[in-house]
mmCIF file of C-alpha atoms and ligand atoms in Angstrom:
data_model
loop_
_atom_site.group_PDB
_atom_site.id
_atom_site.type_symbol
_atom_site.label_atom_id
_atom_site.label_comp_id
_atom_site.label_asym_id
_atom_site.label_seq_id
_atom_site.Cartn_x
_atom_site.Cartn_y
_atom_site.Cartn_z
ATOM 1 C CA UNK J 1 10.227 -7.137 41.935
ATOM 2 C CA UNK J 2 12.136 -10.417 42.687
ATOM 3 C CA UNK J 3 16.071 -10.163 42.046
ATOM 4 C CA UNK J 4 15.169 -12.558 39.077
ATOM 5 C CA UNK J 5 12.615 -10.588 37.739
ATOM 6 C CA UNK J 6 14.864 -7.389 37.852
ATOM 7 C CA UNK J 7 17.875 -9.191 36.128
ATOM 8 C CA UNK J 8 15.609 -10.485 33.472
ATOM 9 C CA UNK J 9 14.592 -6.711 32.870
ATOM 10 C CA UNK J 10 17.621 -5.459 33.089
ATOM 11 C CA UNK J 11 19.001 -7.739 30.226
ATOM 12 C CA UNK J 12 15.549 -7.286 28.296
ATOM 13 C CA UNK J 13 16.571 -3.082 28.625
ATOM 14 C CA UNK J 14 20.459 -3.865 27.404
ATOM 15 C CA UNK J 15 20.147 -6.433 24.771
ATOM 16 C CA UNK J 16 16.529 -5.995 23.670
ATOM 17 C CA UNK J 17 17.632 -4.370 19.630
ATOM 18 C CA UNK J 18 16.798 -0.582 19.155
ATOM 19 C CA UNK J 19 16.558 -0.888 15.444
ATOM 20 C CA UNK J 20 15.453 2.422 13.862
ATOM 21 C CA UNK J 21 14.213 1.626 9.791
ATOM 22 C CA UNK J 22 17.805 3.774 8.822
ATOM 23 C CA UNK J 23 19.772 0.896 10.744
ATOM 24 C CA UNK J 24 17.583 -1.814 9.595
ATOM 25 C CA UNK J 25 17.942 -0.843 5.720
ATOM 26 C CA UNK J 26 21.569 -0.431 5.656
ATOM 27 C CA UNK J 27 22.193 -3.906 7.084
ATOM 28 C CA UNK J 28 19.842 -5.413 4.398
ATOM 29 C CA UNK J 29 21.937 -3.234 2.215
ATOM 30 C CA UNK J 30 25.187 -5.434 3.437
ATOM 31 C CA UNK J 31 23.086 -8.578 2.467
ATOM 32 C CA UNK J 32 23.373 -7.544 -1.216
ATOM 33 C CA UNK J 33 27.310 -7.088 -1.920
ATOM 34 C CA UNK J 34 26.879 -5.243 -5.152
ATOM 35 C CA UNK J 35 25.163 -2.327 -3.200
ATOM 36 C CA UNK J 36 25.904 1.111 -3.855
ATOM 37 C CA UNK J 37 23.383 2.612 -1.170
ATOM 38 C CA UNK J 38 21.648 4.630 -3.274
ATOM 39 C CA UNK J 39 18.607 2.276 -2.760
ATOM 40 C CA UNK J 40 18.876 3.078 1.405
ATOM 41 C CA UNK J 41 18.951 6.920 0.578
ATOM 42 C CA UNK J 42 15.694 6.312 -1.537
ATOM 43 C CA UNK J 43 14.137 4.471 1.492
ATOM 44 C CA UNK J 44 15.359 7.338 3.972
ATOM 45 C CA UNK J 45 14.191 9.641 1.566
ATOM 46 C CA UNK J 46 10.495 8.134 1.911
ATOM 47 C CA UNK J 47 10.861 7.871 5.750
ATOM 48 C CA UNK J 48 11.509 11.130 6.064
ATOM 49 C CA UNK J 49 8.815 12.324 4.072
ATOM 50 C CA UNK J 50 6.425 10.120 5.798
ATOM 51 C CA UNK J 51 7.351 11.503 8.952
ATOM 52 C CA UNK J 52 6.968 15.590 7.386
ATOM 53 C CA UNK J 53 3.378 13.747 6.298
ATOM 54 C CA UNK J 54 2.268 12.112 9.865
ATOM 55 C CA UNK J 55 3.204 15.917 11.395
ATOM 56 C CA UNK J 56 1.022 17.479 8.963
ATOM 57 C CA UNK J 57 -1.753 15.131 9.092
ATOM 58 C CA UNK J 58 -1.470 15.490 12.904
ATOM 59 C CA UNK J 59 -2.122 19.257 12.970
ATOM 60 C CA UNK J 60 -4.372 19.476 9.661
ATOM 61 C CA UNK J 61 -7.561 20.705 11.557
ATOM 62 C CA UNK J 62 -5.300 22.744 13.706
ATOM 63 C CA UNK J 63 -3.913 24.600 10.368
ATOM 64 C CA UNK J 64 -7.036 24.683 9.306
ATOM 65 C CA UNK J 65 -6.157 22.047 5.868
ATOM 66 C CA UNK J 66 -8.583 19.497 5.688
ATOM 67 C CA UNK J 67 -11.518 19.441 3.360
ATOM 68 C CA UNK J 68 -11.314 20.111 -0.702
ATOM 69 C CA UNK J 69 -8.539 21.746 -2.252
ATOM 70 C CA UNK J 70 -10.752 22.833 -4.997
ATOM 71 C CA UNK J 71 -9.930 20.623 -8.156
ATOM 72 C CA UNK J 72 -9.764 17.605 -9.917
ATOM 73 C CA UNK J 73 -7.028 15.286 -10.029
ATOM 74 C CA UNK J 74 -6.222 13.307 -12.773
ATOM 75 C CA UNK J 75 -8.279 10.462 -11.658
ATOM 76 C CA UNK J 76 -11.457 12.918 -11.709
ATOM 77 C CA UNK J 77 -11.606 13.241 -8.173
ATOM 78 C CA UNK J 78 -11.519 16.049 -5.507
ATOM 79 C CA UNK J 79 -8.258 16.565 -4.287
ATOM 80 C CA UNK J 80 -8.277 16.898 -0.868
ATOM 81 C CA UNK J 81 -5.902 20.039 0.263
ATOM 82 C CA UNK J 82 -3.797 17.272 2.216
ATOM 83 C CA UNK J 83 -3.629 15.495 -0.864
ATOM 84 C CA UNK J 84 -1.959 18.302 -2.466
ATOM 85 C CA UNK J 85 0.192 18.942 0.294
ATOM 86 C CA UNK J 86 0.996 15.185 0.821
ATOM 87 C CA UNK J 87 2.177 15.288 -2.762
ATOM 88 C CA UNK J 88 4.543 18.413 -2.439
ATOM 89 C CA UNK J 89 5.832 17.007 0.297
ATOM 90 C CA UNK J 90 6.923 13.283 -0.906
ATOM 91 C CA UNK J 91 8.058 15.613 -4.501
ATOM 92 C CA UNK J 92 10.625 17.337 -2.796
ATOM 93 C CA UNK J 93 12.060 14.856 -0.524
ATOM 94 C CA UNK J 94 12.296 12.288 -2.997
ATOM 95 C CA UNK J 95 13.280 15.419 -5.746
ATOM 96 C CA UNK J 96 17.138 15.587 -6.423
ATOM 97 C CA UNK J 97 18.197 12.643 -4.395
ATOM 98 C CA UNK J 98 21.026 10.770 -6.882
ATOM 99 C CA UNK J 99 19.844 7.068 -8.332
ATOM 100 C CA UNK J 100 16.191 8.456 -9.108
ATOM 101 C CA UNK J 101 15.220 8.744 -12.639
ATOM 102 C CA UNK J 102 10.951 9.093 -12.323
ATOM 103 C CA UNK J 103 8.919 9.771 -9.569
ATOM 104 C CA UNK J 104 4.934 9.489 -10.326
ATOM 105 C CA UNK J 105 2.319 9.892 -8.165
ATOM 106 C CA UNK J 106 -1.089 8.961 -8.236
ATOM 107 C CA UNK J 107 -1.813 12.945 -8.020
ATOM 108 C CA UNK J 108 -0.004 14.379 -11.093
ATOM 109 C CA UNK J 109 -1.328 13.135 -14.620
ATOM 110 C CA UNK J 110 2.333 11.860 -16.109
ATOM 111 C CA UNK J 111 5.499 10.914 -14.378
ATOM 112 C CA UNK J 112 8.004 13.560 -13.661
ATOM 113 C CA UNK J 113 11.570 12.660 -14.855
ATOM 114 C CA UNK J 114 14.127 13.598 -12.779
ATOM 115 C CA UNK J 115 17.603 12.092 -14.757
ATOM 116 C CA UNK J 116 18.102 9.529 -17.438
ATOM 117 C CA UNK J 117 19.496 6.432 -17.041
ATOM 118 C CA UNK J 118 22.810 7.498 -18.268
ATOM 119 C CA UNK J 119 22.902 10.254 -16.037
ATOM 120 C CA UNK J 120 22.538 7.339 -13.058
ATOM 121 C CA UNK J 121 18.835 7.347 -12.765
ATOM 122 C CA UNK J 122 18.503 3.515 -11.507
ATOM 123 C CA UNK J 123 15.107 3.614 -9.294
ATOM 124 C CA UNK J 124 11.314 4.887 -10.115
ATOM 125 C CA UNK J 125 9.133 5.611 -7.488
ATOM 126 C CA UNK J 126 6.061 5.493 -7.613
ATOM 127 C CA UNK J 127 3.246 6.486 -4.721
ATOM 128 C CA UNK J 128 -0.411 7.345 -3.482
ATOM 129 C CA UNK J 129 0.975 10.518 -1.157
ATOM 130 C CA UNK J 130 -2.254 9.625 0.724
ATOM 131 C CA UNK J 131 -4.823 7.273 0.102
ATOM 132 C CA UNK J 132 -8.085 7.824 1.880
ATOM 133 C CA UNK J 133 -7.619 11.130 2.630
ATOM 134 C CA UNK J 134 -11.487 12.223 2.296
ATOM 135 C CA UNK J 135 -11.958 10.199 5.681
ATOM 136 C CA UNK J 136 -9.099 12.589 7.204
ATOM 137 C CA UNK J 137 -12.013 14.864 8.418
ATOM 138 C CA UNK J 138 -13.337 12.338 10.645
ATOM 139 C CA UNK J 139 -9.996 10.794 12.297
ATOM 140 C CA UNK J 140 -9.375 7.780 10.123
ATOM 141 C CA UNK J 141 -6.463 6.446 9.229
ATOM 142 C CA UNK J 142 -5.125 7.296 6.239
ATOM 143 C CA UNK J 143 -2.008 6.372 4.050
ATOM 144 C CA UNK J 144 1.159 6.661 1.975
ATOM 145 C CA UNK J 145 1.778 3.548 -0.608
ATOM 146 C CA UNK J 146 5.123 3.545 -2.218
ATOM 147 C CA UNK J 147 6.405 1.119 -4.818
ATOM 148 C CA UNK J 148 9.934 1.032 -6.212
ATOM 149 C CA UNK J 149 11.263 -0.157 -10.113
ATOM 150 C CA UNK J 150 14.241 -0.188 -11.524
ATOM 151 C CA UNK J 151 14.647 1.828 -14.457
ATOM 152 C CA UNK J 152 14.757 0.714 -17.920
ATOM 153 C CA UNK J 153 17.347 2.925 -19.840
ATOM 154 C CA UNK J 154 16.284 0.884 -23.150
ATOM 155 C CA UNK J 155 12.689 2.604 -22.483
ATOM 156 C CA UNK J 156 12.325 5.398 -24.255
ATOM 157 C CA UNK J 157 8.606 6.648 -22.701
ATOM 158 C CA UNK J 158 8.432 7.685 -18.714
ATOM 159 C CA UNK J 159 4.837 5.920 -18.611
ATOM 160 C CA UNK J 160 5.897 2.597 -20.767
ATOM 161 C CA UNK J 161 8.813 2.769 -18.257
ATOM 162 C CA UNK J 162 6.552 2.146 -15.152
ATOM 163 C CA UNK J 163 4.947 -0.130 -16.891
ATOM 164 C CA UNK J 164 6.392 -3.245 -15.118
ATOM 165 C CA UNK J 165 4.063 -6.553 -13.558
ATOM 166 C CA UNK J 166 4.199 -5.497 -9.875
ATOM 167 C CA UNK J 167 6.807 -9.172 -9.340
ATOM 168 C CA UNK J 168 9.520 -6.568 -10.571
ATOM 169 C CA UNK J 169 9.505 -4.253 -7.648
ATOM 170 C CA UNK J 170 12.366 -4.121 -5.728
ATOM 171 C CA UNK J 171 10.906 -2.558 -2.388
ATOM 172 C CA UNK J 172 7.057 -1.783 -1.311
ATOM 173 C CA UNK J 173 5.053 -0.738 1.315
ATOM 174 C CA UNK J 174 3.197 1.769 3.349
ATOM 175 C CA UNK J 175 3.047 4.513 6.008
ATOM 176 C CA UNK J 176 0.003 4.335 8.258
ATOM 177 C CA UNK J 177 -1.055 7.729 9.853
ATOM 178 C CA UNK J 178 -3.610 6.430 12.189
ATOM 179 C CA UNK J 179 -3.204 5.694 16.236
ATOM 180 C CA UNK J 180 0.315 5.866 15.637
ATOM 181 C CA UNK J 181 2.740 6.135 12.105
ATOM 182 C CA UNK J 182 3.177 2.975 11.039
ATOM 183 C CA UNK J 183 5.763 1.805 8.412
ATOM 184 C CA UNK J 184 5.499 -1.367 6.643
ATOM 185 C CA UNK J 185 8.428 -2.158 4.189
ATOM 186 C CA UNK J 186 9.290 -5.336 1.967
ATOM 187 C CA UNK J 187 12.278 -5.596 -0.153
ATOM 188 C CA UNK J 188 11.359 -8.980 -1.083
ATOM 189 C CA UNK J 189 12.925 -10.882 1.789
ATOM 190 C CA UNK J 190 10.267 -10.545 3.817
ATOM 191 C CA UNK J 191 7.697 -7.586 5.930
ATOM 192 C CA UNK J 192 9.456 -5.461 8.669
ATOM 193 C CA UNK J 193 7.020 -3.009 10.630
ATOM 194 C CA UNK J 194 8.256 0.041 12.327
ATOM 195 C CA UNK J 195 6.427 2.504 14.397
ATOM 196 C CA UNK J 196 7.424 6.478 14.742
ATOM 197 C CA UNK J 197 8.854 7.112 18.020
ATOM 198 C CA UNK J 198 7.963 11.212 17.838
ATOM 199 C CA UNK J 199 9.983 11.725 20.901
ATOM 200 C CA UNK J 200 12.982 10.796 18.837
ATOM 201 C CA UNK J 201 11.709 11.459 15.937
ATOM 202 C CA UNK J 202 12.735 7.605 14.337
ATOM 203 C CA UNK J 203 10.927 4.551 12.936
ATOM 204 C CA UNK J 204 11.972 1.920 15.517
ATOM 205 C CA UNK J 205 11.450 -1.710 14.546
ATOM 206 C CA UNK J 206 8.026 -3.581 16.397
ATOM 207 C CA UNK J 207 7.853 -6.491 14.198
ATOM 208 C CA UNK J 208 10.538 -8.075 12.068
ATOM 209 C CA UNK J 209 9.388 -10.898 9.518
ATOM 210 C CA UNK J 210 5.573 -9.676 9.750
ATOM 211 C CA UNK J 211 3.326 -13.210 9.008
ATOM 212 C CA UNK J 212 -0.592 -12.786 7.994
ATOM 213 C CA UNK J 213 -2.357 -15.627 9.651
ATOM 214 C CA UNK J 214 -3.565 -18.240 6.870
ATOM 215 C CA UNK J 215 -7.333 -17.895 8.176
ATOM 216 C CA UNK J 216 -9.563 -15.826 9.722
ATOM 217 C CA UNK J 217 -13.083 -15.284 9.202
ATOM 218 C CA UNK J 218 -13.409 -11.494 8.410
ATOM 219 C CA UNK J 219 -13.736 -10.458 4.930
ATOM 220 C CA UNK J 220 -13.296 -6.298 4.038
ATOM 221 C CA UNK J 221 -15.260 -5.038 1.253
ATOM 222 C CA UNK J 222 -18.186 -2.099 0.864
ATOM 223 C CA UNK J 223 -21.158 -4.686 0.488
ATOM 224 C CA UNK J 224 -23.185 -1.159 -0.500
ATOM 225 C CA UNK J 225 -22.431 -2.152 -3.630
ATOM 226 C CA UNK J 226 -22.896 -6.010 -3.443
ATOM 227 C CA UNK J 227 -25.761 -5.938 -6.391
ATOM 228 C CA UNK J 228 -23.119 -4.785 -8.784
ATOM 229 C CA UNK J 229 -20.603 -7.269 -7.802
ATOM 230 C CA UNK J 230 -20.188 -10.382 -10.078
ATOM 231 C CA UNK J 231 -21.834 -13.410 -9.657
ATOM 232 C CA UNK J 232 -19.306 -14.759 -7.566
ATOM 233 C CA UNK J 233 -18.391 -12.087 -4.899
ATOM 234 C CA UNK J 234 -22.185 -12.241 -4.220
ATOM 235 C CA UNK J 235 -21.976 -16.259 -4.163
ATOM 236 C CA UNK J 236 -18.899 -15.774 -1.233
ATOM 237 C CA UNK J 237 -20.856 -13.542 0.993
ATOM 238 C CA UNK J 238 -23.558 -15.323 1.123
ATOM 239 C CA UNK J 239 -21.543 -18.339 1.862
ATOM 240 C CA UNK J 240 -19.879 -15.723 4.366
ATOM 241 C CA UNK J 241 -22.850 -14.708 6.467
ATOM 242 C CA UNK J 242 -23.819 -18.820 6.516
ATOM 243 C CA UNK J 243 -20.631 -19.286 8.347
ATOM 244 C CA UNK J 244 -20.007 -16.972 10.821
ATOM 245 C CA UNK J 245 -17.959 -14.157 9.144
ATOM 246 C CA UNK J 246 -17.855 -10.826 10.420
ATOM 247 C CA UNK J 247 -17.301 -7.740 8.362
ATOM 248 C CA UNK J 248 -14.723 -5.251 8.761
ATOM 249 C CA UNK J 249 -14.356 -2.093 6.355
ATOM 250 C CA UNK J 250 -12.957 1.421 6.789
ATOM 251 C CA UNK J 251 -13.043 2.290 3.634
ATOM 252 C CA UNK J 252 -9.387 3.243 3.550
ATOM 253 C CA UNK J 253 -7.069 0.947 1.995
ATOM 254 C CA UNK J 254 -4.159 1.623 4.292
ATOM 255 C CA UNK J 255 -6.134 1.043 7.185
ATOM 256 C CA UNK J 256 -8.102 -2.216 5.640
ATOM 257 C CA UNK J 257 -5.177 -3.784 4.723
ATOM 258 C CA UNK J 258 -3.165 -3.347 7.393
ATOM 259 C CA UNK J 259 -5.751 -4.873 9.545
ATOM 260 C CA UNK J 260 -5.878 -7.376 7.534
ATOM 261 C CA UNK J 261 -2.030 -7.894 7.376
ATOM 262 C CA UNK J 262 -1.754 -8.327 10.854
ATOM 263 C CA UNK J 263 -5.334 -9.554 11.901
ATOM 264 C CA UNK J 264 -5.843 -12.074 8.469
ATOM 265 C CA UNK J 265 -8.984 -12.325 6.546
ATOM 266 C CA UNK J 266 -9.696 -10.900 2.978
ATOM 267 C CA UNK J 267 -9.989 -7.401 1.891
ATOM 268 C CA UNK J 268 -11.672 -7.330 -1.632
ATOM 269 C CA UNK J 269 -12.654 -4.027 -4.006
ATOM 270 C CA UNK J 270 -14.202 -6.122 -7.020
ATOM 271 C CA UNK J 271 -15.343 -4.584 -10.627
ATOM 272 C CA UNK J 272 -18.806 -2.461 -9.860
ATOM 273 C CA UNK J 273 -21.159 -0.857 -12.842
ATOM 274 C CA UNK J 274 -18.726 2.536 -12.419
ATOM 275 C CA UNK J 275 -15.779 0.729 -12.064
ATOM 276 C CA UNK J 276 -15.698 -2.079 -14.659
ATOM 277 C CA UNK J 277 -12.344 -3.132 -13.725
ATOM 278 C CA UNK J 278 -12.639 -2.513 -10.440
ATOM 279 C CA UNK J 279 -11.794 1.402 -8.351
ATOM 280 C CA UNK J 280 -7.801 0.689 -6.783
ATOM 281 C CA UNK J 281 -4.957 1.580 -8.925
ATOM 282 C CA UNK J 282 -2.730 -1.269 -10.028
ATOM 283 C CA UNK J 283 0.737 0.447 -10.204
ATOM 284 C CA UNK J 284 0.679 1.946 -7.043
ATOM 285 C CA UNK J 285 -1.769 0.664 -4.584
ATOM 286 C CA UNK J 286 -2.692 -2.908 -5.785
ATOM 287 C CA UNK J 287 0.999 -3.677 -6.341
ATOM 288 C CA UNK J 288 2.676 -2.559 -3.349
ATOM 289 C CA UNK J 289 0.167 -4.126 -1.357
ATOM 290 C CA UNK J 290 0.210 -7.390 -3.301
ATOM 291 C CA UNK J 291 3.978 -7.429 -2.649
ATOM 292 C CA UNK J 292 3.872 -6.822 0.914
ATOM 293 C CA UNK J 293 0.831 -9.938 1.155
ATOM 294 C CA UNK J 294 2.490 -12.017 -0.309
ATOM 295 C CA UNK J 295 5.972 -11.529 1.141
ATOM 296 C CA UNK J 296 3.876 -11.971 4.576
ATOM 297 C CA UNK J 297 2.673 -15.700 3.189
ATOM 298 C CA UNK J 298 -0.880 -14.226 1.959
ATOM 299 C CA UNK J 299 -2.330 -14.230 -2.049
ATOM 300 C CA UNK J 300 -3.285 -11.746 -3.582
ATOM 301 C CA UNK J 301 -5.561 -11.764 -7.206
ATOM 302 C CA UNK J 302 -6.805 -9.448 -9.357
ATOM 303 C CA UNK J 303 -10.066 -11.331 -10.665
ATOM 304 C CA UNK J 304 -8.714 -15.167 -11.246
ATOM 305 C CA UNK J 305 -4.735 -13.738 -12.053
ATOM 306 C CA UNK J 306 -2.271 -13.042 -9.642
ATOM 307 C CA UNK J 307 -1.661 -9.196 -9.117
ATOM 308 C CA UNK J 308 1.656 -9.049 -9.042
ATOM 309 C CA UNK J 309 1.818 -11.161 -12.465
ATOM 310 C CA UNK J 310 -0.454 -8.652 -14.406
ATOM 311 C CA UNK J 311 1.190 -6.816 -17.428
ATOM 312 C CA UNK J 312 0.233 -3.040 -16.933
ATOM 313 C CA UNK J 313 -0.061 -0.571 -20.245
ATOM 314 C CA UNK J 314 -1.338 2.592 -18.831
ATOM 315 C CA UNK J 315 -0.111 4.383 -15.323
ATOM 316 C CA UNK J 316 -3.077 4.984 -14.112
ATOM 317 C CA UNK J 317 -4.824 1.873 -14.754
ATOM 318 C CA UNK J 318 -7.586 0.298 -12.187
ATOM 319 C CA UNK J 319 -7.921 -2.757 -11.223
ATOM 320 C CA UNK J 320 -9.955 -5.242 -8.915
ATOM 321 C CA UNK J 321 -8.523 -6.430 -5.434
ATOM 322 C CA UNK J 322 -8.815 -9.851 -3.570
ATOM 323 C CA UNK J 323 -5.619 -10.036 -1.166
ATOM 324 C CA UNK J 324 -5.544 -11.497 2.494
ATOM 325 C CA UNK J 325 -4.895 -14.872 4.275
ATOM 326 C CA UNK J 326 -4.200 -17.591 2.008
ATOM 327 C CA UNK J 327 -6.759 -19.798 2.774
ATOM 328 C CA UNK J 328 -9.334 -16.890 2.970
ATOM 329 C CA UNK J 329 -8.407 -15.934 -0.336
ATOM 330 C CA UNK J 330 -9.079 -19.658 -1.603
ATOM 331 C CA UNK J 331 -12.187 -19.394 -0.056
ATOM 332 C CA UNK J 332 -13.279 -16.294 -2.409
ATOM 333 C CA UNK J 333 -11.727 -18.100 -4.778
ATOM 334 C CA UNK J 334 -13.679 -21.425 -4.896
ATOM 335 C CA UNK J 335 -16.853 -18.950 -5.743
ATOM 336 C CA UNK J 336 -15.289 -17.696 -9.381
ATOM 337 C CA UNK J 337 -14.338 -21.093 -11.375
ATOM 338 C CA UNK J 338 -14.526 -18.813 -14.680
ATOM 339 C CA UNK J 339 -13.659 -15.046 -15.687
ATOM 340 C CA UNK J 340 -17.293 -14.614 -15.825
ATOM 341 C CA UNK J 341 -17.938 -15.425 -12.129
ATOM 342 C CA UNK J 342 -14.955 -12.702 -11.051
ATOM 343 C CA UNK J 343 -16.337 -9.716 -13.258
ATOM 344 C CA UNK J 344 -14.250 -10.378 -16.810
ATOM 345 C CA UNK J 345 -15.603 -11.654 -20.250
ATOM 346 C CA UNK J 346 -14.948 -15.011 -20.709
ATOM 347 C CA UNK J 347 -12.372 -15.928 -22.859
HETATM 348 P P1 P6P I 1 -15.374 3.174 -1.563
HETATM 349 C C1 P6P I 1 -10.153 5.743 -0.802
HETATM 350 O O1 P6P I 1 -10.908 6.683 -1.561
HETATM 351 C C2 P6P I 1 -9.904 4.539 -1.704
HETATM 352 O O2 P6P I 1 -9.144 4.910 -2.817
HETATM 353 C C3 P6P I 1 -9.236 3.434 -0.914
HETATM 354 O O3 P6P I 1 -8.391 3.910 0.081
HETATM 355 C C4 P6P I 1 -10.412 2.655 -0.337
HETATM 356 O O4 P6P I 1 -10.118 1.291 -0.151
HETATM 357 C C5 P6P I 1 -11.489 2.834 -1.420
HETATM 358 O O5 P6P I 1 -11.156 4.025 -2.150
HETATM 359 C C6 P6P I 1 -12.866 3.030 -0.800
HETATM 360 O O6 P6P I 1 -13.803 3.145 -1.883
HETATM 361 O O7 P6P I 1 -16.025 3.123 -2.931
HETATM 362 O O8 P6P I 1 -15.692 1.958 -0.739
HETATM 363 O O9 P6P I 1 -15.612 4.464 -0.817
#
């Protein structure tokens, strides 16, 4: 190595940031004056469960917890035992921490209430403790989707309470347990990505100000089901497969649109004959992910509205997904010029 080249390294080694997500959140936290920090414990609170999460998921075969727990959840499907666990473990970290009034997960049929707002619950959380887990048995990545509210004290009802369009989140994102623990995090300035350093046992920051490119041609969706899809989801891929598209799908939402955050193209679950209004949950998987799109410069729709602009009523309400690149998105978008085309009665 030339002298040059060593004093380049040398400075890349001493000035190159270590950011670890703690650091990172604490000085956003200075950006907002009025801060208290009881938002940066909730996001340390979620680190550090993610990180309880990526061990377990990491030794699941080894202790012998992967396959069916045995039950239903509330969404009528079979829990998965890391599901259960996953849940337990994202309950008790987030638990008594100060500034949280609900937690509800995607797992347990109503919210849990932890403090009112007059006892200084400011912040819901709400999460999927891990989304895809059924593909956990073969390797795949799998996921943790968060999404944080403020609290309404002038809401009487838990549910009503979460009932917010996904624009008033103050913080969303994801943990990805696949090649490595990934942790994506938008507090609506923005995308930072962090990756678990196990060694050290912190999220370091890879990427600051995360971008999804405005085009590429992949599109994401389980074309299994492409004779139930409306009219114009079927009119896009086969204007797709004219035009030199390739198809990408994992079948875990983490994984698909994480790809597709850093990759581009469009990941799409549309309305099918069993689910009308399409299979993802809007309060805590099509929202997060909607805000973390389209903090990165992508759209994101649910049929021809904009996700994040829907009014929910119900907690565990479905809805369908279009979110990627912006001009990939268009592209799906050009195919549905009324409700009809994207799955929903006309008006
Ligand atoms: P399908 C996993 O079960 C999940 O909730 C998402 O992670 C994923 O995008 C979707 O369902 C996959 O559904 O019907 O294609 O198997």
């Amino acid at each position: 190595m030339s002298p040059k080249d060593a004093t380049a390294a040398t400075r890349a080694t001493t000035t190159e940031n270590l950011a670890s997500l703690q650091a990172h959140i604490l000085a956003e936290e200075t950006r907002h004056p009025g801060a208290s920090g009881d938002f940066t414990w909730i996001v340390s609170a979620i680190q550090f469960a993610g990180k309880a999460i990526a061990h377990m998921v990491r030794r699941a075969r080894l202790e012998q917890v992967l396959g069916d727990y045995g039950e239903e959840n509330v969404q009528g499907e079979r829990q998965q035992h890391m599901d259960v666990i996953a849940n337990r473990i994202i309950n008790r970290c987030l638990g008594e921490r100060a500034s949280i009034a609900l937690v509800a997960s995607e797992e347990d049929e109503t919210p849990t209430i932890i403090r009112t707002g007059a006892e200084g619950g400011k912040y819901c959380v709400l999460f999927d403790p891990l989304d895809g887990s059924s593909n956990l048995d073969f390797g795949v990545g799998v996921g943790t989707i968060f999404s944080v509210l403020r609290n309404d004290a002038e809401v009487a009802d838990a549910e009503q309470t979460l009932c917010q369009p996904g624009s008033m989140q103050v913080a969303a994102g994801y943990i990805l347990y696949g090649s490595s623990t990934v942790f994506v995090i938008t507090t609506g300035n923005g995308v930072d990505m962090f990756e678990l350093d196990p060694h050290i046992g912190s999220f370091l920051l890879v990427k600051g100000g995360v971008r999804v490119p405005r085009a590429h041609r992949v599109y994401s969706i389980n074309e299994a089901y492409r004779d139930q899809f409306p009219r114009g989801y079927q009119s896009y891929l086969d204007w797709a497969h004219r035009n030199g598209y390739s198809s990408r799908y994992i079948g875990s939402m983490v994984a698909d649109v994480h790809r597709t955050l850093l990759q581009g193209g469009v990941f799409m679950y549309p309305p099918t004959a069993k689910h009308r209004d399409g299979k993802l949950r809007l309060l805590y998987e099509a929202n997060p992910m909607a805000m973390v799109i389209e903090q990165a410069g992508g759209l994101a729709y649910s049929g021809l509205e904009r996700t994040l602009a829907l009014q929910p009523h119900r907690l565990h309400q479905r809805t369908s997904v279009l979110m990627g690149s912006a001009d990939e998105v268009e592209h799906v978008r050009r195919f549905m010029p009324t409700a009809a085309d994207a799955g929903f009665e006309d008006d």
